[in-house]
XYZ file of C-alpha atoms in Angstrom:
604
model
C 227.721 49.252 91.149
C 225.982 50.504 94.357
C 222.352 50.640 95.091
C 221.527 53.301 97.701
C 218.876 52.170 100.225
C 216.488 54.520 101.791
C 215.397 54.596 105.464
C 212.262 52.669 106.153
C 209.758 54.401 108.332
C 208.183 51.171 109.511
C 211.232 49.425 110.853
C 211.608 46.971 107.889
C 215.037 45.511 106.937
C 216.714 47.530 104.155
C 219.391 46.023 101.902
C 221.931 47.608 99.625
C 224.534 46.041 97.437
C 228.083 47.332 97.492
C 230.538 46.514 94.708
C 233.681 48.467 93.948
C 234.207 47.155 90.373
C 231.830 47.472 87.357
C 229.492 44.595 87.258
C 228.128 42.312 84.513
C 224.812 40.556 84.573
C 226.493 37.479 86.125
C 228.297 39.376 88.819
C 227.277 38.804 92.436
C 227.581 41.459 95.076
C 230.739 41.185 97.135
C 229.101 42.541 100.275
C 225.501 42.618 101.336
C 224.780 45.316 103.875
C 221.613 44.720 105.853
C 220.591 47.812 107.759
C 218.391 46.896 110.735
C 216.317 49.591 112.421
C 214.725 48.421 115.631
C 211.031 48.680 115.602
C 210.031 51.258 118.107
C 206.523 52.022 119.182
C 205.855 55.603 118.403
C 205.258 57.689 121.509
C 202.894 60.651 121.243
C 204.755 63.943 121.335
C 204.887 65.663 124.712
C 202.480 68.618 124.808
C 203.239 72.240 125.533
C 201.205 75.081 126.778
C 199.090 76.526 123.981
C 198.649 80.141 124.994
C 200.871 82.915 126.337
C 199.232 83.013 129.749
C 198.418 79.315 130.179
C 201.431 78.598 132.482
C 200.949 81.788 134.457
C 197.285 81.205 135.123
C 197.838 77.518 135.889
C 200.434 78.490 138.542
C 198.081 81.123 139.937
C 195.233 78.627 140.125
C 197.437 76.004 141.666
C 199.119 78.194 144.296
C 196.110 80.253 145.219
C 193.808 77.857 147.059
C 191.693 77.500 150.150
C 194.558 78.405 152.487
C 194.716 81.942 151.084
C 191.045 82.524 152.158
C 190.640 80.478 155.307
C 194.132 80.339 156.902
C 196.099 83.473 156.126
C 193.514 85.999 157.402
C 193.184 84.069 160.674
C 196.943 83.865 161.162
C 197.283 87.551 160.480
C 194.632 88.551 162.958
C 195.918 86.067 165.585
C 199.623 87.049 165.276
C 199.676 90.773 165.549
C 197.722 92.041 162.523
C 199.901 94.044 160.222
C 203.010 93.067 162.223
C 202.563 89.447 161.019
C 203.392 90.677 157.469
C 207.019 91.200 158.593
C 207.880 87.472 159.261
C 205.552 86.494 156.389
C 207.378 88.564 153.762
C 210.815 87.721 155.164
C 210.007 84.045 154.822
C 208.558 84.624 151.384
C 211.679 86.356 150.150
C 214.261 84.055 151.799
C 212.476 80.692 151.144
C 209.106 80.785 149.414
C 210.087 82.621 146.192
C 213.451 80.877 145.765
C 211.873 77.422 146.086
C 209.019 78.385 143.726
C 211.523 79.648 141.154
C 213.727 76.513 141.736
C 210.861 74.091 140.960
C 209.474 75.882 137.865
C 212.952 76.347 136.403
C 213.832 72.672 137.001
C 210.707 71.611 135.134
C 211.232 73.972 132.205
C 214.941 73.062 131.809
C 214.463 69.282 131.789
C 211.051 69.310 130.075
C 210.025 66.287 132.157
C 207.960 65.528 135.228
C 208.833 65.294 138.908
C 210.585 61.938 138.691
C 212.662 62.514 135.568
C 214.176 65.795 136.712
C 216.433 63.942 139.137
C 218.698 62.791 136.364
C 220.476 66.030 137.360
C 221.232 64.506 140.823
C 220.447 60.773 140.537
C 220.993 59.974 144.246
C 218.088 62.274 145.121
C 215.490 60.584 142.936
C 213.875 59.481 146.174
C 212.831 63.128 146.532
C 210.750 62.823 143.375
C 209.285 59.529 144.506
C 208.388 60.980 147.929
C 206.735 63.989 146.235
C 204.587 61.648 144.107
C 203.473 59.834 147.283
C 202.787 63.123 149.115
C 200.704 64.434 146.168
C 198.792 61.041 146.062
C 197.862 61.462 149.766
C 196.984 65.136 149.227
C 194.807 64.323 146.272
C 192.739 61.963 148.366
C 191.754 64.269 151.184
C 192.028 67.820 149.640
C 189.189 67.057 147.270
C 186.955 66.071 150.266
C 186.843 69.802 151.125
C 185.625 70.508 147.577
C 182.878 67.842 148.046
C 181.792 69.706 151.224
C 181.641 72.989 149.231
C 179.516 71.293 146.583
C 177.177 69.988 149.279
C 176.704 73.449 150.791
C 176.418 74.997 147.337
C 173.576 72.514 146.442
C 171.767 73.333 149.696
C 172.087 76.997 149.055
C 169.742 76.898 146.056
C 166.640 77.509 148.166
C 164.541 80.385 149.382
C 165.594 79.706 153.056
C 169.022 78.220 153.941
C 168.732 74.918 155.855
C 171.153 76.139 158.514
C 169.136 79.264 159.060
C 166.382 77.711 161.219
C 166.029 75.144 163.997
C 162.850 73.359 162.784
C 164.601 70.700 160.761
C 164.677 66.910 161.411
C 168.391 66.990 162.392
C 168.081 69.839 164.904
C 168.006 69.260 168.664
C 166.283 70.954 171.506
C 169.392 72.955 172.217
C 169.422 74.571 168.811
C 169.451 78.373 168.587
C 169.541 80.976 165.790
C 169.494 84.182 167.877
C 173.261 84.977 167.797
C 172.907 87.886 170.225
C 172.202 85.560 173.158
C 175.003 86.279 175.621
C 175.268 82.826 177.175
C 175.288 79.904 174.702
C 177.241 77.471 176.903
C 174.578 74.739 176.806
C 173.269 75.605 173.347
C 174.321 74.714 169.780
C 173.836 76.991 166.823
C 171.809 75.913 163.821
C 174.968 76.208 161.681
C 176.963 73.822 163.880
C 174.078 71.337 163.941
C 173.830 71.397 160.151
C 177.616 70.750 159.867
C 177.707 67.943 162.471
C 174.274 66.366 162.364
C 173.204 66.826 158.793
C 176.199 66.760 156.514
C 178.509 64.497 158.578
C 176.108 62.839 161.122
C 179.287 62.619 163.240
C 180.101 59.711 165.429
C 182.035 59.949 168.711
C 185.561 59.191 167.407
C 187.893 57.528 164.935
C 187.106 54.051 166.277
C 183.449 54.515 165.208
C 183.517 55.057 161.369
C 179.846 54.466 160.923
C 178.223 54.389 157.440
C 179.218 56.095 154.188
C 177.294 59.340 153.809
C 175.644 58.824 150.433
C 175.067 62.522 149.702
C 178.804 63.168 150.284
C 179.715 60.105 148.227
C 177.785 61.736 145.342
C 179.377 65.172 145.752
C 182.819 63.535 146.018
C 182.179 61.694 142.798
C 181.068 64.976 141.127
C 184.315 66.607 142.328
C 186.450 63.793 140.837
C 184.464 63.929 137.568
C 185.207 67.712 137.338
C 188.907 67.099 138.003
C 189.092 64.335 135.349
C 187.550 66.502 132.641
C 189.759 69.381 133.573
C 192.961 67.451 132.734
C 191.932 64.461 130.511
C 192.909 66.066 127.258
C 196.310 67.273 128.441
C 197.749 70.778 129.138
C 196.373 72.276 125.850
C 192.925 71.688 127.277
C 193.877 72.499 130.926
C 195.301 75.805 129.746
C 191.853 76.775 128.556
C 190.117 75.685 131.780
C 192.285 77.828 134.094
C 191.171 80.992 132.248
C 187.888 80.501 134.066
C 188.823 78.517 137.236
C 191.727 80.896 138.130
C 189.946 84.173 137.550
C 186.437 83.380 138.839
C 187.447 83.560 142.615
C 188.672 87.129 142.050
C 185.296 88.274 140.753
C 183.605 86.660 143.768
C 186.139 88.097 146.246
C 185.545 91.550 144.866
C 181.713 91.213 145.052
C 181.934 89.858 148.583
C 184.293 92.659 149.550
C 181.944 95.310 148.173
C 179.134 93.717 150.271
C 181.310 93.147 153.363
C 182.500 96.711 153.877
C 178.982 98.025 153.870
C 178.029 95.950 156.908
C 177.943 97.359 160.473
C 181.075 96.487 162.327
C 183.077 95.719 159.134
C 185.509 98.602 159.750
C 186.264 97.263 163.292
C 187.069 93.862 161.821
C 189.373 95.315 159.087
C 191.177 97.468 161.725
C 191.707 94.371 163.886
C 193.177 92.622 160.804
C 195.613 95.394 159.751
C 196.587 97.096 163.014
C 200.120 95.992 163.909
C 200.978 94.617 167.312
C 204.745 94.494 167.322
C 204.971 92.886 170.713
C 203.730 89.635 169.029
C 206.996 89.481 167.051
C 208.766 88.358 170.257
C 206.845 85.106 170.163
C 208.432 82.177 168.289
C 204.983 80.868 167.312
C 204.366 83.935 165.117
C 207.545 83.258 163.037
C 206.642 79.531 162.824
C 203.147 80.301 161.626
C 204.495 82.637 158.935
C 206.978 80.058 157.627
C 204.481 77.205 157.552
C 201.899 79.397 155.777
C 204.477 80.134 153.039
C 205.493 76.570 152.564
C 201.997 75.114 152.446
C 200.129 77.848 150.550
C 202.628 77.958 147.680
C 202.238 74.219 146.941
C 206.020 73.569 147.234
C 207.525 70.109 147.228
C 204.701 68.174 145.532
C 206.170 68.043 142.036
C 203.245 69.986 140.605
C 205.243 73.140 139.883
C 207.930 71.030 138.184
C 205.220 69.500 136.029
C 203.620 72.842 135.140
C 207.015 74.293 134.302
C 207.961 71.243 132.140
C 205.274 72.180 129.579
C 206.825 75.566 128.949
C 208.690 76.632 125.831
C 212.379 76.203 126.623
C 213.019 79.924 126.143
C 210.170 81.080 128.347
C 211.111 83.703 130.973
C 210.358 81.490 133.960
C 212.230 83.919 136.249
C 209.727 86.738 135.581
C 206.699 84.395 135.689
C 207.686 82.966 139.096
C 208.006 86.501 140.635
C 204.620 87.476 139.170
C 202.828 84.391 140.569
C 204.354 84.827 144.000
C 203.339 88.525 144.013
C 199.746 87.620 142.954
C 199.563 84.912 145.565
C 200.538 87.120 148.507
C 198.294 89.944 147.249
C 195.383 87.621 147.108
C 195.986 86.422 150.660
C 195.982 90.024 151.952
C 192.898 91.025 149.956
C 191.084 87.927 151.074
C 191.860 89.020 154.654
C 189.957 92.290 154.031
C 186.954 90.289 152.791
C 186.968 87.767 155.644
C 187.520 90.268 158.484
C 184.796 92.587 157.208
C 182.425 89.644 157.772
C 184.039 88.703 161.098
C 183.655 92.356 162.304
C 180.001 92.190 161.304
C 179.475 88.945 163.267
C 181.248 90.441 166.242
C 178.806 93.346 166.043
C 175.820 90.935 165.909
C 176.942 88.511 168.622
C 178.484 91.132 170.877
C 181.600 88.990 171.217
C 185.207 90.093 170.762
C 186.512 89.817 167.168
C 189.277 87.397 168.332
C 186.649 84.989 169.521
C 184.624 85.188 166.378
C 187.549 84.635 163.991
C 188.102 81.033 162.943
C 190.504 79.140 160.799
C 190.223 76.365 158.170
C 186.934 74.502 157.787
C 185.651 76.364 160.825
C 185.739 79.610 158.912
C 184.362 78.279 155.593
C 181.646 76.052 156.861
C 180.721 77.553 160.234
C 181.643 81.269 160.662
C 180.751 82.396 157.120
C 177.503 80.446 156.807
C 176.530 81.860 160.168
C 177.199 85.376 158.866
C 175.124 85.028 155.630
C 172.081 84.046 157.716
C 172.131 87.624 158.960
C 172.113 89.162 155.430
C 169.173 89.909 153.219
C 168.903 87.445 150.284
C 171.136 85.139 152.230
C 170.990 82.228 149.686
C 172.613 84.488 147.035
C 175.608 85.247 149.265
C 175.915 81.605 150.209
C 175.974 80.681 146.458
C 178.651 83.237 145.652
C 180.861 82.167 148.569
C 180.590 78.427 148.049
C 181.027 78.672 144.310
C 184.192 80.684 145.022
C 185.442 77.948 147.434
C 184.672 75.341 144.696
C 186.804 77.165 142.096
C 189.583 77.925 144.543
C 189.819 74.316 145.426
C 189.269 72.633 142.059
C 192.192 74.255 140.183
C 194.554 73.482 143.056
C 193.293 69.889 143.018
C 193.559 69.212 139.303
C 196.957 70.904 139.076
C 198.214 68.553 141.907
C 196.716 65.567 140.083
C 198.370 66.728 136.874
C 201.733 66.838 138.679
C 201.226 63.241 139.807
C 200.087 62.087 136.378
C 202.939 63.892 134.607
C 205.592 62.407 136.860
C 204.458 58.789 136.079
C 203.635 59.295 132.414
C 207.057 60.820 131.777
C 208.697 58.063 133.728
C 206.977 55.323 131.743
C 206.139 57.014 128.388
C 205.891 53.745 126.375
C 203.363 52.346 128.708
C 201.312 55.339 129.720
C 201.488 58.243 127.286
C 199.195 56.582 124.698
C 196.900 55.519 127.502
C 196.945 58.857 129.363
C 193.157 59.314 129.494
C 192.634 55.776 130.811
C 195.446 56.151 133.303
C 193.973 59.406 134.666
C 190.547 57.668 135.023
C 192.167 54.781 136.973
C 193.995 57.223 139.308
C 190.844 59.235 139.868
C 188.828 56.126 140.627
C 191.375 54.684 143.066
C 191.660 58.019 144.820
C 187.917 58.174 145.046
C 187.589 54.797 146.633
C 190.243 55.539 149.305
C 188.674 58.990 149.790
C 185.366 57.377 150.866
C 187.016 56.796 154.223
C 186.856 60.527 154.718
C 183.071 60.834 154.173
C 181.721 58.138 156.516
C 179.993 59.283 159.651
C 183.338 59.264 161.408
C 185.066 60.580 158.285
C 185.905 63.941 159.769
C 188.340 62.233 162.172
C 189.972 60.397 159.179
C 190.198 63.738 157.303
C 191.919 65.288 160.301
C 194.403 62.400 160.404
C 195.240 62.813 156.684
C 195.529 66.517 157.064
C 197.807 66.425 160.104
C 200.205 63.694 159.057
C 200.124 62.666 155.407
C 200.940 65.636 153.205
C 201.794 68.610 155.412
C 203.876 69.471 158.415
C 207.151 67.610 158.974
C 207.085 65.288 155.938
C 206.731 68.166 153.473
C 209.455 70.192 155.189
C 211.721 67.185 155.130
C 211.208 66.798 151.398
C 211.644 70.480 150.566
C 214.991 70.534 152.454
C 216.477 67.747 150.358
C 214.966 69.206 147.143
C 216.790 72.461 147.755
C 220.199 71.092 148.700
C 220.206 68.389 145.950
C 220.321 71.178 143.344
C 222.247 73.881 145.150
C 224.916 71.704 146.935
C 225.197 68.478 144.885
C 224.251 69.271 141.320
C 225.808 72.639 141.744
C 224.264 76.091 142.055
C 226.685 77.484 139.367
C 225.626 74.770 136.906
C 221.938 75.548 137.656
C 222.628 79.280 136.994
C 224.172 78.311 133.607
C 221.009 76.300 132.838
C 218.779 79.280 133.737
C 220.924 81.548 131.519
C 220.493 79.118 128.628
C 216.725 79.456 129.035
C 216.170 83.119 129.705
C 219.314 84.651 128.219
C 220.813 86.139 131.340
C 221.855 85.193 134.852
C 219.508 86.167 137.719
C 221.074 88.285 140.507
C 223.201 86.578 143.160
C 220.413 86.803 145.694
C 218.837 83.565 144.464
C 222.134 81.748 144.693
C 222.617 82.905 148.340
C 219.062 81.731 149.232
C 219.422 78.313 147.575
C 222.796 77.625 149.110
C 222.381 79.074 152.636
C 219.206 80.894 153.668
C 216.477 78.611 152.324
C 217.917 75.316 153.664
C 218.528 77.011 157.102
C 214.974 78.237 157.244
C 213.417 74.973 156.184
C 215.567 73.000 158.599
C 214.830 75.411 161.453
C 211.041 75.183 160.867
C 211.284 71.402 160.654
C 213.044 71.271 164.036
C 210.636 73.691 165.681
C 207.697 71.652 164.277
C 209.211 68.422 165.633
C 209.790 69.903 169.094
C 206.309 71.415 169.350
C 204.460 68.453 167.903
C 201.709 67.248 170.172
C 199.220 64.353 170.047
C 196.500 65.053 167.522
C 193.210 66.291 168.950
C 189.907 67.574 167.515
C 188.035 69.673 170.053
C 188.088 67.705 173.213
C 188.644 64.422 171.464
C 192.200 62.979 171.685
C 193.046 60.550 168.851
C 193.895 57.021 170.041
C 197.459 55.766 169.883
C 196.668 53.386 167.053
C 195.186 56.198 165.042
C 198.252 58.320 165.492
C 200.359 55.250 164.545
C 198.468 55.131 161.244
C 199.135 58.859 160.759
C 202.875 58.333 161.324
C 202.887 55.482 158.827
C 201.411 57.853 156.235
C 204.014 60.463 157.089
C 206.879 57.967 156.907
C 205.541 56.496 153.654
C 207.133 59.522 151.902
C 209.962 60.525 154.270
C 211.592 57.186 154.272
C 211.850 57.058 150.535
C 214.567 59.721 150.339
C 217.208 57.936 152.448
C 215.778 54.571 151.266
C 216.413 55.214 147.618
C 219.938 56.380 148.398
C 220.610 53.060 150.105
C 218.873 51.072 147.340
C 220.942 52.807 144.640
C 224.241 52.235 146.435
C 223.557 48.560 147.078
C 222.287 47.775 143.561
C 225.109 49.572 141.636
C 228.127 47.621 140.508
C 231.763 48.586 141.089
C 233.865 49.788 143.951
C 232.439 51.999 146.625
C 234.188 55.053 145.022
C 232.780 54.158 141.593
C 229.300 53.778 142.994
C 229.381 57.122 144.734
C 230.633 58.787 141.574
C 227.732 57.394 139.615
C 225.226 58.389 142.336
C 226.299 62.062 142.255
C 227.013 62.464 138.559
C 224.200 63.862 136.311
C 222.903 61.169 133.958
C 222.424 63.452 130.956
C 223.679 66.977 130.515
C 223.470 67.656 126.801
C 223.865 70.985 125.164
C 220.548 72.741 124.688
C 218.793 72.632 121.400
C 215.932 74.766 120.308
C 213.292 72.639 122.104
C 215.314 71.716 125.182
C 217.661 69.098 126.403
C 214.968 66.428 126.753
C 214.300 66.468 123.060
C 217.928 66.151 122.255
C 218.197 63.109 124.534
C 215.306 61.413 122.638
C 217.048 62.080 119.390
C 220.275 60.524 120.656
C 218.404 57.485 121.792
C 216.771 57.091 118.349
C 220.170 57.213 116.702
C 221.527 54.588 119.090
C 218.725 52.297 118.087
C 219.979 52.024 114.509
C 222.366 49.188 113.877
C 224.086 47.754 110.877
C 224.799 44.052 110.416
C 227.148 42.955 107.660
C 226.428 39.570 106.102
């Protein structure tokens, strides 16, 4: 007699009796088989993108940020106009697009965040940890720009813009609003005074932090609340948010473009922007600017693209999507240049200054040059509202996608602990980041912001990380294996161009830009203020906090593994899991294998 047991779903012990001979009522079972299934806390299933365009729009929203509007146009005008597009597109084709495709394909193939993907090359897991640290630093200070935009947006809802006149309590006797004055050497514009004396109430340096600016603390809190509610419900919710946040800036850019080209002097500004000066291409700085703009504007190396790709269907054509996003990104940068330089040409016409002197970069463009321009327009509050709402949307989706990359990396690394508590975990991360970010909105916070921006998540540390990310897959995991993985996903092998870039061209370009950046690095300054040595020391600590993790993890892994040196090295460079692909990806198969391994039988 045999009694067939059934699998218990709740982990209880199941028993079945086994007896080869016919039994009588007095017979006892010869063998009692006790099947023990380990009780395993159920982990919520990993989400996937809900709509066809969710991934595409999320990547567009993430990659297209403030740098497309306030840095690319400036670099283009400064470095030879249309001629700058030559080094820009060369770097895009040889490095930017290959790295973008590499990261999104990695995420889609492994279906896991920025820490788990390194099971393909275990020795380089430090790259994933470093990316998480970089994104943490970036999340702290990038959102400060969004808080500034919210502050300006709030102050734009008025009949007369507060930076339009000099009769306010924060203005000095040297304030002026007549921008046609030829000599303003000893004067300060109303726009600059609003920026320095109203919003920041700036101190003299990093060593004088002053008090927290309560209005900015409020706008920073609003920004973090927006970010939280953009990602708290997972990618199924985020995929709906990006339909608005990623498309809204294009409507605003188009409206501002239509207004800009009608202004006097706009054509002169646009011609300055697009007219090529090929002599500039002889300068190394032009090529360096092009490369750094590509690396930083595409959001490479932070683990966010890996996270966004990991929520794709395994058979999604990530190759096509990556090319589309890169094309949209560069088109947006060029179109934004037309918008910005139409305004710059107009201000040049008003102030009678050369266009090169009027053009500004970074916060100087967004919070000084453009606010100055709108004061000269009829219905100036309307144009201010349109511009700063566009800045808000440009920044917010880049911010919440970066936070999502950080959250995904940790949740996927510790699914038992964090996946059920995802909403609480996101709230904790947002709150901690907000508290640290308050250092950027004190009266001396602008100096702290500059320190974060120069050292923590851009420049040399990001290039260092991207170099190891590229060679870890192309040289150590194996570019041919990676091509096989891509073929499993999209059904065909991409052209050999990508292989050549990943193996040779991209690492060479990244290493070259890194070395040039190291050679040309100078002590940090802001205007005439030179940052003290202790401040620069703090900056280097932030930079090294990510860079040191890559070689540090290699050393840690080698020292903690058991076996001979040869065995340790073999383990370090051997992929942990390379299962054959199932319908929903290799990660799902791994989970199924782990579940089967949890079942044991004990014979009593």
